Coordinates of C-alpha atoms in Angstrom, one line a residue:
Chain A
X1 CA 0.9 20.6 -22.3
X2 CA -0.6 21.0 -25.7
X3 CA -3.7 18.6 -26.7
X4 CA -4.1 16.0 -29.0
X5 CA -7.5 15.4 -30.0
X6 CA -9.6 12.3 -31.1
X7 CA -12.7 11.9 -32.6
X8 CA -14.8 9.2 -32.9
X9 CA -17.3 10.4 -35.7
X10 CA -20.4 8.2 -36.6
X11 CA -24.2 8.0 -38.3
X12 CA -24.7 5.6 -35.8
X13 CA -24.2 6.2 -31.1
X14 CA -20.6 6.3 -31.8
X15 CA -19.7 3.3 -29.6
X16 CA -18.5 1.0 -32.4
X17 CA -16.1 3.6 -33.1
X18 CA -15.1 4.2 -29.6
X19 CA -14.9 0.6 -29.0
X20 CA -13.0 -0.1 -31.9
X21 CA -10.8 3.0 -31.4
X22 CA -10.2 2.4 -28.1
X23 CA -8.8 -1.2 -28.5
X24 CA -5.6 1.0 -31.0
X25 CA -5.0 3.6 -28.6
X26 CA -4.5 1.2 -25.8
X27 CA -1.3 0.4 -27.4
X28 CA 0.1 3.5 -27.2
X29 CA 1.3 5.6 -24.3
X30 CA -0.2 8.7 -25.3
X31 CA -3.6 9.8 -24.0
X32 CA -5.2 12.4 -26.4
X33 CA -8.3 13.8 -25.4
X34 CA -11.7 12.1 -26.8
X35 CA -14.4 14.0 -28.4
X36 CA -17.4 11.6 -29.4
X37 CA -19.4 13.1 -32.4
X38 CA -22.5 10.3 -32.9
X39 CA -25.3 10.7 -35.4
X40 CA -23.8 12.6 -38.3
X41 CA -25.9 11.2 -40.8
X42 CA -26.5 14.3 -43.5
X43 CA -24.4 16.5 -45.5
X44 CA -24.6 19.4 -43.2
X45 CA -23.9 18.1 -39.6
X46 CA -20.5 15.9 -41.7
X47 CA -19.6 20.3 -42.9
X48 CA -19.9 21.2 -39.6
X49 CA -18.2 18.1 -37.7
X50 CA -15.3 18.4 -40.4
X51 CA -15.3 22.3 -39.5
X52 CA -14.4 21.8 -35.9
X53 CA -12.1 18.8 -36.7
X54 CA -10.4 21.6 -38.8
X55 CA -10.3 24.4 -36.5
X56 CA -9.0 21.7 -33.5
X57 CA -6.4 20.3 -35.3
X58 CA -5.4 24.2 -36.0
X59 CA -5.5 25.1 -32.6
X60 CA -3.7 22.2 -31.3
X61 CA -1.2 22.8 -33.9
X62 CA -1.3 18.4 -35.1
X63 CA -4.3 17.4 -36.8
X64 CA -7.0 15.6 -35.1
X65 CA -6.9 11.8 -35.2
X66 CA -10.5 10.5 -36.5
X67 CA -12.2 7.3 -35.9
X68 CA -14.6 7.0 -38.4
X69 CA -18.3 4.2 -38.4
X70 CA -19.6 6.0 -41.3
X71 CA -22.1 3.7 -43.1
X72 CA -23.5 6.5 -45.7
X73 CA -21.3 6.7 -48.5
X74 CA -21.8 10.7 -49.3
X75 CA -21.0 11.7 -45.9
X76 CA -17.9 9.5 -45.8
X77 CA -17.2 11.1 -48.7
X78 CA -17.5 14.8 -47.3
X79 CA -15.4 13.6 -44.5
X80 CA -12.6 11.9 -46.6
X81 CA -12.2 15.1 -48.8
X82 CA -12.9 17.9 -46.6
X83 CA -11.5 17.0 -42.7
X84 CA -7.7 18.3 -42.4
X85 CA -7.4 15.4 -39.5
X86 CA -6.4 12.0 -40.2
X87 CA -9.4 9.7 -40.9
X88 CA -9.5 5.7 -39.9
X89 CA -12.0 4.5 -41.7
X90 CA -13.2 1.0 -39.7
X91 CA -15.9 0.7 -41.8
X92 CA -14.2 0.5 -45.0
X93 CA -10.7 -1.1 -44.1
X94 CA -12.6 -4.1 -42.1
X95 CA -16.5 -4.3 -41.6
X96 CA -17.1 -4.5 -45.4
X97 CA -14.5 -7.4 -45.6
X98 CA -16.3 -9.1 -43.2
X99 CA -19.7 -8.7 -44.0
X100 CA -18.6 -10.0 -47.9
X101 CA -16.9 -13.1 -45.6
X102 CA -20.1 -13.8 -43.4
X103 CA -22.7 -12.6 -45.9
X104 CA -24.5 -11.2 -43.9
X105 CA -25.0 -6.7 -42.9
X106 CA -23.3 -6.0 -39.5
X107 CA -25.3 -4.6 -36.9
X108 CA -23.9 -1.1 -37.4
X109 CA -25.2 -1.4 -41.1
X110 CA -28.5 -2.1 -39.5
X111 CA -28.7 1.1 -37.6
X112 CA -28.5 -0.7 -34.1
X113 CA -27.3 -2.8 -31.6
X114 CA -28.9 -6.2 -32.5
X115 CA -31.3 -7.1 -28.6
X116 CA -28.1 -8.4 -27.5
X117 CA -30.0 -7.8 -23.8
X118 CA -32.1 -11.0 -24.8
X119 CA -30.0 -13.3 -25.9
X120 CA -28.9 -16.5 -24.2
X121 CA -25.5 -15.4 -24.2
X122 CA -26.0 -11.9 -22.9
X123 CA -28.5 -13.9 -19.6
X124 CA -25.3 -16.2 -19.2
X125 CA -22.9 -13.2 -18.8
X126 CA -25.6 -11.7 -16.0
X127 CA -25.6 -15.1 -14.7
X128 CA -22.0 -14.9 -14.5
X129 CA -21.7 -11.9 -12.8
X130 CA -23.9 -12.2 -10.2
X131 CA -22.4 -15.9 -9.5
X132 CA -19.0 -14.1 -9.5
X133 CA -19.9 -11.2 -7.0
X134 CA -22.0 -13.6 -5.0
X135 CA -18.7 -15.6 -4.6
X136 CA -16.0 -12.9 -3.9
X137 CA -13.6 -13.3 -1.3
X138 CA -14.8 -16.9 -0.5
X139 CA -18.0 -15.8 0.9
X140 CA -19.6 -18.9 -0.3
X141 CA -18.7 -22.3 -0.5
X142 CA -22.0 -23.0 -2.0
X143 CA -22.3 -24.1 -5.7
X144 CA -18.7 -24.3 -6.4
X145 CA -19.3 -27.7 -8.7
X146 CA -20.7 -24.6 -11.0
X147 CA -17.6 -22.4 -10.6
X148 CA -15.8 -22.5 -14.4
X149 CA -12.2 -21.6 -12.2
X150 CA -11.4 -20.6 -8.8
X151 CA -9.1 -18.3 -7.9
X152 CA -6.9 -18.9 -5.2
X153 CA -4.1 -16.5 -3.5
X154 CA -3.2 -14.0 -0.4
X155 CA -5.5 -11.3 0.1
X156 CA -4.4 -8.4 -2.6
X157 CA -2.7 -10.5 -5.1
X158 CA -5.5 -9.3 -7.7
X159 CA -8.5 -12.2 -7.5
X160 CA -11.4 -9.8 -7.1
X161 CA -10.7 -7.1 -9.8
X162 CA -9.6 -10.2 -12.1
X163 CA -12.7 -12.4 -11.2
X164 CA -14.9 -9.2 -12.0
X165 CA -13.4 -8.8 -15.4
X166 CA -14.0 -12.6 -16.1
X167 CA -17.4 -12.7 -15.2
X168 CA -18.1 -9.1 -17.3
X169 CA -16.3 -9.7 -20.1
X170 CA -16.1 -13.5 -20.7
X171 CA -19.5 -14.6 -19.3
X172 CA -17.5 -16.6 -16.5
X173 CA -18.0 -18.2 -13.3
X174 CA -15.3 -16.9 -11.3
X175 CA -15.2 -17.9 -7.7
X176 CA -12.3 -16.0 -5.6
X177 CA -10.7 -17.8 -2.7
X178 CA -8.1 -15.8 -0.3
X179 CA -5.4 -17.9 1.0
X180 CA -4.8 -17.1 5.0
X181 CA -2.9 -17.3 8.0
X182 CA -4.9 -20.5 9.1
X183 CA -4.8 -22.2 6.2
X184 CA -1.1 -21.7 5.7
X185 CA -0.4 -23.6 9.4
X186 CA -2.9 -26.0 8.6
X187 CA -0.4 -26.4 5.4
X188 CA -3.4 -27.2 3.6
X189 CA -5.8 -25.3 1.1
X190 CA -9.7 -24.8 2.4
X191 CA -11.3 -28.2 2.6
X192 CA -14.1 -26.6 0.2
X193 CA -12.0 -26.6 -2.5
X194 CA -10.3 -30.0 -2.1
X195 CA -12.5 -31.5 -5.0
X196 CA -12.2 -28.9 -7.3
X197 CA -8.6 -28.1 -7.2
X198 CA -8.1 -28.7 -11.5
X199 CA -10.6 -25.5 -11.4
X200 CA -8.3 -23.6 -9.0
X201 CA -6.1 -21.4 -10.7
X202 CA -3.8 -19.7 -8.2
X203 CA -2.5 -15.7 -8.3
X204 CA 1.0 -14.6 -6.4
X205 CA 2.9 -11.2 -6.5
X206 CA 5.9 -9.5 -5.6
X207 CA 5.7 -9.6 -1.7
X208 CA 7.4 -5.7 -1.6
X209 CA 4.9 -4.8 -4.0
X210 CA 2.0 -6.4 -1.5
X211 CA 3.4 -4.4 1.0
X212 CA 3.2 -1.3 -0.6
X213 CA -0.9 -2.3 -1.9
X214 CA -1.8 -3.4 2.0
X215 CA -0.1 -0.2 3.4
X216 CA -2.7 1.9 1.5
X217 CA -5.2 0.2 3.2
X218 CA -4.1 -0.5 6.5
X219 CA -1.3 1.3 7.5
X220 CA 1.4 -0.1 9.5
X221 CA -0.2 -3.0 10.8
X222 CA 1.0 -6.7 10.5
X223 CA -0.5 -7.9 7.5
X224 CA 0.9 -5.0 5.3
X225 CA 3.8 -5.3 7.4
X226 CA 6.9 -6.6 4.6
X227 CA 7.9 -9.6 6.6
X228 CA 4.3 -10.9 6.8
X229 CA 4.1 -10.6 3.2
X230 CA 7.1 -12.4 2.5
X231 CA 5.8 -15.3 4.6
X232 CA 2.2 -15.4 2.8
X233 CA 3.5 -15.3 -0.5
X234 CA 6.3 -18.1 -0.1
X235 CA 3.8 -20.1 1.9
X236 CA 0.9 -19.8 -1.0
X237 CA 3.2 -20.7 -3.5
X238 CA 4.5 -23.8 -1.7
X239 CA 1.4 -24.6 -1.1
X240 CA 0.1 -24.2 -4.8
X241 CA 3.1 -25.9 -5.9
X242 CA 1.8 -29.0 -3.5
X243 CA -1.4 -29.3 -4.6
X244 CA -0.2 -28.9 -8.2
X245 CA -2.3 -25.5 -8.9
X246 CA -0.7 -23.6 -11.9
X247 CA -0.3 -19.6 -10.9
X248 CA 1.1 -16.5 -12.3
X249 CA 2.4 -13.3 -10.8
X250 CA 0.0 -10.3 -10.6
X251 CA 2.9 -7.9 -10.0
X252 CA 3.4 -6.1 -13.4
X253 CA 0.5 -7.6 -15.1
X254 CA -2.8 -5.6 -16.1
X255 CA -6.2 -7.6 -15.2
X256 CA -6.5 -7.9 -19.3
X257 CA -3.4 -10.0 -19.0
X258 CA -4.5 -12.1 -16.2
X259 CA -7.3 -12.9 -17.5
X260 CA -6.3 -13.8 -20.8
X261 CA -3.6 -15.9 -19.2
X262 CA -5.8 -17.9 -17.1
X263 CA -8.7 -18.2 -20.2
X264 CA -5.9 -19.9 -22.5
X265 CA -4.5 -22.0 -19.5
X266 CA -8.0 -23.1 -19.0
X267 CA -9.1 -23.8 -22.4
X268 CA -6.3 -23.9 -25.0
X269 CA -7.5 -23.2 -28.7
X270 CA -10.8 -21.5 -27.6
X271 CA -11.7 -18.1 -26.0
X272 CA -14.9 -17.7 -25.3
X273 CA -16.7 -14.7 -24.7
Chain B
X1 CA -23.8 -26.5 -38.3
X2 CA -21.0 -26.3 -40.4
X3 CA -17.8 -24.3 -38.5
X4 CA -16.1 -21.1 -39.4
X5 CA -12.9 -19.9 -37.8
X6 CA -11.0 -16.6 -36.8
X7 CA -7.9 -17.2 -36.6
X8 CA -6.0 -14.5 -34.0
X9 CA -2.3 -14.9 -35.1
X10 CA 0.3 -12.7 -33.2
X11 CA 4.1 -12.6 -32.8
X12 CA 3.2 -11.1 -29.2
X13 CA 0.2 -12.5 -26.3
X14 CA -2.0 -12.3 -29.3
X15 CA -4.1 -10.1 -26.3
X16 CA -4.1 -6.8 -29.2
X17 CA -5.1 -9.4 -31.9
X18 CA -7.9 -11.1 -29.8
X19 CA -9.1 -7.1 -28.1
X20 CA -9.6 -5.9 -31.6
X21 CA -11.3 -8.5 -33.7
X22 CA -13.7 -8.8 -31.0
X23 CA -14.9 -5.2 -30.9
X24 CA -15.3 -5.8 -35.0
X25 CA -16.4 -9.3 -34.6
X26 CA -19.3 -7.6 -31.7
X27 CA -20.6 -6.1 -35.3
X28 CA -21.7 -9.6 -36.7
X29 CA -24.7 -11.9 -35.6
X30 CA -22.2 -14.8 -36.6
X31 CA -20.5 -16.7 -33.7
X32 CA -17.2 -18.1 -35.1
X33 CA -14.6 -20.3 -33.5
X34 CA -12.0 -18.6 -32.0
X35 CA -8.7 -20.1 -32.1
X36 CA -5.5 -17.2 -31.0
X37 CA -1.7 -18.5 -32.3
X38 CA 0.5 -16.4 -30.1
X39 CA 4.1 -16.3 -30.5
X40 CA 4.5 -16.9 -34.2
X41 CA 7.9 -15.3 -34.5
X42 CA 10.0 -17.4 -36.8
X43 CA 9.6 -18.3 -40.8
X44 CA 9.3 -21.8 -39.2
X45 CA 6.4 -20.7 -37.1
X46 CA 4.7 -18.7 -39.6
X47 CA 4.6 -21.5 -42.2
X48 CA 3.0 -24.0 -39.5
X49 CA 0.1 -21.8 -38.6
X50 CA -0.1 -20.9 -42.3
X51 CA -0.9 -24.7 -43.0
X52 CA -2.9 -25.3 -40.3
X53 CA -5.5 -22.3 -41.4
X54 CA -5.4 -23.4 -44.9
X55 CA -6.5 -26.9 -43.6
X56 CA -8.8 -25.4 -41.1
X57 CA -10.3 -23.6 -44.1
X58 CA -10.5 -27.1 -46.3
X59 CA -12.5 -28.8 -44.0
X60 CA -14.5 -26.1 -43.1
X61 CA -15.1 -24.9 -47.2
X62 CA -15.0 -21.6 -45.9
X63 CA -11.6 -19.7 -46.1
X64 CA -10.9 -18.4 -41.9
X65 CA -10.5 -14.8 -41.0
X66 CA -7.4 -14.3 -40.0
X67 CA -7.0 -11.3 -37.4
X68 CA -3.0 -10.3 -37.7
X69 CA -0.4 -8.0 -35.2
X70 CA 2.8 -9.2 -36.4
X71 CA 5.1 -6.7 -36.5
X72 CA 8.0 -8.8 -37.9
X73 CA 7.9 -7.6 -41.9
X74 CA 9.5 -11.0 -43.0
X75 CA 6.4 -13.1 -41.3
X76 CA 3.6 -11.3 -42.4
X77 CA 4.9 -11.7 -45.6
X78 CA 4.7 -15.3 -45.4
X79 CA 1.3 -15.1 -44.3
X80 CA 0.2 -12.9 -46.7
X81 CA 1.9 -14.9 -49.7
X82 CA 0.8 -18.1 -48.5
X83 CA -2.6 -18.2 -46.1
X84 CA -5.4 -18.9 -47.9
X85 CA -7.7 -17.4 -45.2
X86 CA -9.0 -13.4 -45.4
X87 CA -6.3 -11.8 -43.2
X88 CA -7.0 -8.4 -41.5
X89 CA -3.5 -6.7 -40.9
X90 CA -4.0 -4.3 -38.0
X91 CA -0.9 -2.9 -38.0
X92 CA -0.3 -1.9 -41.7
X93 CA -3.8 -0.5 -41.5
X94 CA -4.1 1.0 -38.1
X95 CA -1.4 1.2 -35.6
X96 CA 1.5 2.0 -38.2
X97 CA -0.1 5.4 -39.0
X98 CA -0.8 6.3 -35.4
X99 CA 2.6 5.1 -34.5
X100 CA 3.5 8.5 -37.8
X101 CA 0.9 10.4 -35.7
X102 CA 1.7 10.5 -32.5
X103 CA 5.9 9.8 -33.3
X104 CA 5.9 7.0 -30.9
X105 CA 6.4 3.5 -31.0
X106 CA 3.0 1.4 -29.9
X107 CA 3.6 -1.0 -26.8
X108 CA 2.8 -3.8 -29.2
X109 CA 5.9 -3.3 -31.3
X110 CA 8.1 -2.5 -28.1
X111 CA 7.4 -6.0 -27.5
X112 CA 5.3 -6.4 -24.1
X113 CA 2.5 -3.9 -22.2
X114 CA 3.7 -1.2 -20.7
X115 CA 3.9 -2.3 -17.3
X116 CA 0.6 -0.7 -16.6
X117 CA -0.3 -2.2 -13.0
X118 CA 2.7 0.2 -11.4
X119 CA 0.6 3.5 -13.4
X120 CA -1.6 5.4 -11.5
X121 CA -4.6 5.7 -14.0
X122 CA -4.6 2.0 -13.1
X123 CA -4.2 2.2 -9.4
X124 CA -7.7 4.7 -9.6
X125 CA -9.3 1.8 -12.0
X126 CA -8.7 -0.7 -8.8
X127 CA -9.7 2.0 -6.1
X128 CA -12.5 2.1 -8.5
X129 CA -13.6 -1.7 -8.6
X130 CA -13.1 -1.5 -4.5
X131 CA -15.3 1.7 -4.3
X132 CA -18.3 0.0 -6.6
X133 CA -17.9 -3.1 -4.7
X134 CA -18.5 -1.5 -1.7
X135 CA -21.6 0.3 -2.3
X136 CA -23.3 -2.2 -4.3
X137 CA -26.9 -2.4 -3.8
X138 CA -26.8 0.5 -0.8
X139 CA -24.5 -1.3 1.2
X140 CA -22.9 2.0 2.9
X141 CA -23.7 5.0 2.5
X142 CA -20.2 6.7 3.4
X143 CA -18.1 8.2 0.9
X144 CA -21.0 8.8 -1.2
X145 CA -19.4 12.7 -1.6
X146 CA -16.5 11.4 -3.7
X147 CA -19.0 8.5 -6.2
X148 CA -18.5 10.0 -9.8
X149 CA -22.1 8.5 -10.3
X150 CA -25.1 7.0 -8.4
X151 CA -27.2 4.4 -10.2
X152 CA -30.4 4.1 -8.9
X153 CA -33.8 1.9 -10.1
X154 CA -35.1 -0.9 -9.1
X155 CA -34.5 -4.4 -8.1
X156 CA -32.8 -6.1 -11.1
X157 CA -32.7 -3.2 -13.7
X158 CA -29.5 -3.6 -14.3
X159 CA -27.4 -1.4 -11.7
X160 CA -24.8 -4.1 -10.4
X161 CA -23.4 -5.0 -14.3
X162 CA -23.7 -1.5 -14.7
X163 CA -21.7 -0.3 -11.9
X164 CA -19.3 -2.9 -12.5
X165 CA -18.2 -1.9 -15.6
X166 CA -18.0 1.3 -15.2
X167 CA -16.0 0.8 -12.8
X168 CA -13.3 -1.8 -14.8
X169 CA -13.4 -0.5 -18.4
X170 CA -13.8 3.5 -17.5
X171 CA -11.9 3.9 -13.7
X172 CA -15.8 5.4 -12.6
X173 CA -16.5 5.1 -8.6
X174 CA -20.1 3.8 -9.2
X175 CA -22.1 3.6 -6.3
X176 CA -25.6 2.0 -7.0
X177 CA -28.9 2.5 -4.7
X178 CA -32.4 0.2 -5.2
X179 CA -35.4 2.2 -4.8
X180 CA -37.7 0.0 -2.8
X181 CA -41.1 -0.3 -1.7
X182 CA -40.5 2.1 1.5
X183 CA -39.1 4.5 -1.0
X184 CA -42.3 4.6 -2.5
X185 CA -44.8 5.3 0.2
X186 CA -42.5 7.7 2.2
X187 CA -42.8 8.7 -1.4
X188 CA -38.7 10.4 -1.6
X189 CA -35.5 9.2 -2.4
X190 CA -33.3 7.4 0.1
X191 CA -32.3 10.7 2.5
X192 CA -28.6 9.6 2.0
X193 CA -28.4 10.5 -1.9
X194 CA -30.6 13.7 -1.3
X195 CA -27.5 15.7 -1.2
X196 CA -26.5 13.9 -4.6
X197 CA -29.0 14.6 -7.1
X198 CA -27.0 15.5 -10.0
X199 CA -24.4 12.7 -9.3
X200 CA -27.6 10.3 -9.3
X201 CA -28.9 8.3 -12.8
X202 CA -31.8 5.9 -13.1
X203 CA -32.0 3.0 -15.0
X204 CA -35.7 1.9 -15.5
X205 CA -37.1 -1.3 -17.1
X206 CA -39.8 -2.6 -19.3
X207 CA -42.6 -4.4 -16.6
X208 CA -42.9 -7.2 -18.5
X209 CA -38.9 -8.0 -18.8
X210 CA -38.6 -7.3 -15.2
X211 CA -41.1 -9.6 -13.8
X212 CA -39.6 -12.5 -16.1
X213 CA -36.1 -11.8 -14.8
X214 CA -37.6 -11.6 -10.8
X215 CA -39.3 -14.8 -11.8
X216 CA -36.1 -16.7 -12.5
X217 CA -34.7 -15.6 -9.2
X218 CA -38.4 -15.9 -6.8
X219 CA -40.6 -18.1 -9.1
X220 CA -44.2 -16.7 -8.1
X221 CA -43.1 -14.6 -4.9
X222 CA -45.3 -10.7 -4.7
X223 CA -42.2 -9.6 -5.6
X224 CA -41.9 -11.0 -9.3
X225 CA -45.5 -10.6 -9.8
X226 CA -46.4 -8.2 -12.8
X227 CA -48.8 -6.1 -10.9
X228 CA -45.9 -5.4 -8.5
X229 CA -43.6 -4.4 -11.3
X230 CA -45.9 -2.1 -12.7
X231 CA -46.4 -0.1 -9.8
X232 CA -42.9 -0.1 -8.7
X233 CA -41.7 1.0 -12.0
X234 CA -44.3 3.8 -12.5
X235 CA -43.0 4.9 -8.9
X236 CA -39.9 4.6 -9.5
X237 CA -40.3 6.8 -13.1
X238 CA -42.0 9.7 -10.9
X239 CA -40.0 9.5 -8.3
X240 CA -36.8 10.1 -11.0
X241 CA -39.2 12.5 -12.6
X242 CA -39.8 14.8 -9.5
X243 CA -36.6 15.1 -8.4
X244 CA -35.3 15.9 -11.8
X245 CA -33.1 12.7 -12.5
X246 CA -32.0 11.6 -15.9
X247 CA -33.1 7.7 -16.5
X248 CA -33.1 5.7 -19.8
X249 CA -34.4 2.2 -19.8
X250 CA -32.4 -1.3 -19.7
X251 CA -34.6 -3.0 -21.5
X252 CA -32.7 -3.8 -24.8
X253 CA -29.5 -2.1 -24.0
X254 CA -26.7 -4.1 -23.7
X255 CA -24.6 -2.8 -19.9
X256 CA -21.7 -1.1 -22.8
X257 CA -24.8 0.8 -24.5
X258 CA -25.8 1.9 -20.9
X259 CA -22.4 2.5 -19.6
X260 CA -21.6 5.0 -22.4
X261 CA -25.2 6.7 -22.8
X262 CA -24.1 7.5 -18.8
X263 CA -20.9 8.3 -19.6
X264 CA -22.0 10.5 -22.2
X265 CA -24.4 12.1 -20.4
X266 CA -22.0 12.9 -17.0
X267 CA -19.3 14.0 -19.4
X268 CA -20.5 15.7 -22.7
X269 CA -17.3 15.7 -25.0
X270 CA -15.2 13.8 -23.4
X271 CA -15.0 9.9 -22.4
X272 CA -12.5 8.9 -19.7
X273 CA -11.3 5.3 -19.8

């Protein structure tokens, strides 16, 4: 299959670039390969970067796709007329915006990633993470008066990798709470989350689907076994639907989407992160 | 303080809108409010959002950013014409000349996600969040054969966030190993990872940071004291040093800055995600 290639060319480590590029390419189904070209910061190494943008896109036969953080205006300038590929500029199209907006330099300008690793924020999101892991899979009951939401649903419905990316990416406190056998003939959810059932937010899926994930795992046995699912899911949900818990279905949605679903359920009008 | 507001305004989730003004928004010391409008689809719609940033703006006496995917030509027109607020168009700017590039239509404009939980680069991404999971801190050594890394360093330099996210954002079976006090006087790595070297990467620490963050977890035990974190660092360092293992320091990176310099490092040229 012939390559595509993209580069994410920068004066600076790159990662704004492959950040920023990143978030684009997620929306389309193609995967080009990534070629990450940091520090370029003097006419010579943007000849020779532009060079072997040049001879890829000739070898690939399509020109190279280039994500450009270039802060210094000459070697923007070598890259704009020289590279054959086709250049996004990030720096120009929306950071300079910005920085006119806020008055004040982004970090990139600044040559570096403000400390973010001691700032309040940045502690909370550490915080967050080990509260999250420390609370996986309802292995503690401890402290969840702390918990900012708790997710509840049959084991495999997608509270662990979703609780992960909550904690990571938002700074929360994501407690994760599998719904069982027991608690399904009890008819009740765990008596540990009785008083903080406006924090539970509950996750079902496709009971074929769950099937298919537990047989991975465990192979013919009863719990991946398709009547078993059936049974957890519908009893979950009834049970959710009791104790008025809102859910969504995991089954075709990424842990991006979750997440986002249950941060604007949570708190409407305000993502925080 | 007086407010500012980003406005993320979408005829979609408003997920694209709200992924890519934070990766530009990560470029600014400035904390904004964030408020996402999904689902503006309709001239109707449009002109209500419209007047509520202009108002927002008013009281505010500070025009809002306003972050835009709306692929319906007719409503970003309206917006354009009539918000008063700075609006970034990511899909004139960005996503319409990839969409030329790569002749394909981006998932955004096809009107949902692609239904990425059913692909198998996702499938490896969860496999991947299990695999971390489970050898978190040492936990097991199985399986250690197919890890794509090995963090190792000491208590609280940063291995779990680390692991984590590699694990979620880049698909990467991290395994992560604390070097401990017994490491030190037997005076060799952990037996398990000898057959791993080149899989393995430290992460050191600053002293000074690390007995602050021990502090907050054992106020006054030996094993927050400074003198302690001196000498387990400097062992730590030499043991890394003699056995020929890459490390950089946590101190002031942020876990992305680490995550990538790792990334970088295990896979010059090309970054997986």
């Amino acid at each position: 299959m012939p390559h595509r290639t993209v580069y994410f060319v920068s004066d600076g480590t790159g990662i704004t670039a492959e950040t920023f590029g990143n978030s684009i390419l997620a929306q389309f189904p193609t995967k080009p390969r990534h070629v990450r070209r940091p520090f370029i910061d003097s006419a010579e190494k943007a000849y020779a970067v532009v060079r072997e943008i040049n001879e890829t896109g000739e070898r690939e036969g399509k020109r190279a796709i280039v994500f450009a953080t270039l802060v210094d205006r000459d070697v923007l300038k070598i890259v704009r007329d020289h590279c054959l590929g086709r250049v996004l500029d990030m720096f120009g199209t929306f950071i300079e915006p910005l920085e006119e907006e806020f008055e004040v330099k982004s970090n990139h300008r600044v040559g570096r990633f403000s400390d973010v690793a001691r700032s309040q924020e940045y502690h909370d999101r550490i915080e967050a993470i080990n509260y999250s892991l420390a609370h996986d899979d309802g292995q503690s009951s401890k402290n969840l008066d702390i918990a900012d939401v708790i997710l509840v649903g049959v084991s495999r419905s997608g509270k662990t990798p979703t609780s992960l990316y909550l904690a990571l990416q938002h700074g929360i406190k994501a407690a994760n709470y599998p719904l069982i056998p027991e608690d399904f003939e009890r008819g009740k959810l765990p008596a540990s989350l009785a008083p903080y059932k406006r924090k539970c937010f509950g996750l079902t899926i496709d009971p074929e689907r769950l099937c298919q994930i537990r047989n991975e795992r465990r192979p013919g046995s009863k719990y991946a076994d398709l009547m078993n699912c059936r049974y957890e899911v519908n009893e979950a949900e009834m049970m959710m639907k009791r104790d008025g818990i809102a859910w969504l279905s995991s089954t075709h949605k990424s842990i991006e989407e979750i997440a986002t679903t249950i941060l604007r359920d949570l708190r409407p009008d305000r993502l925080i992160y």
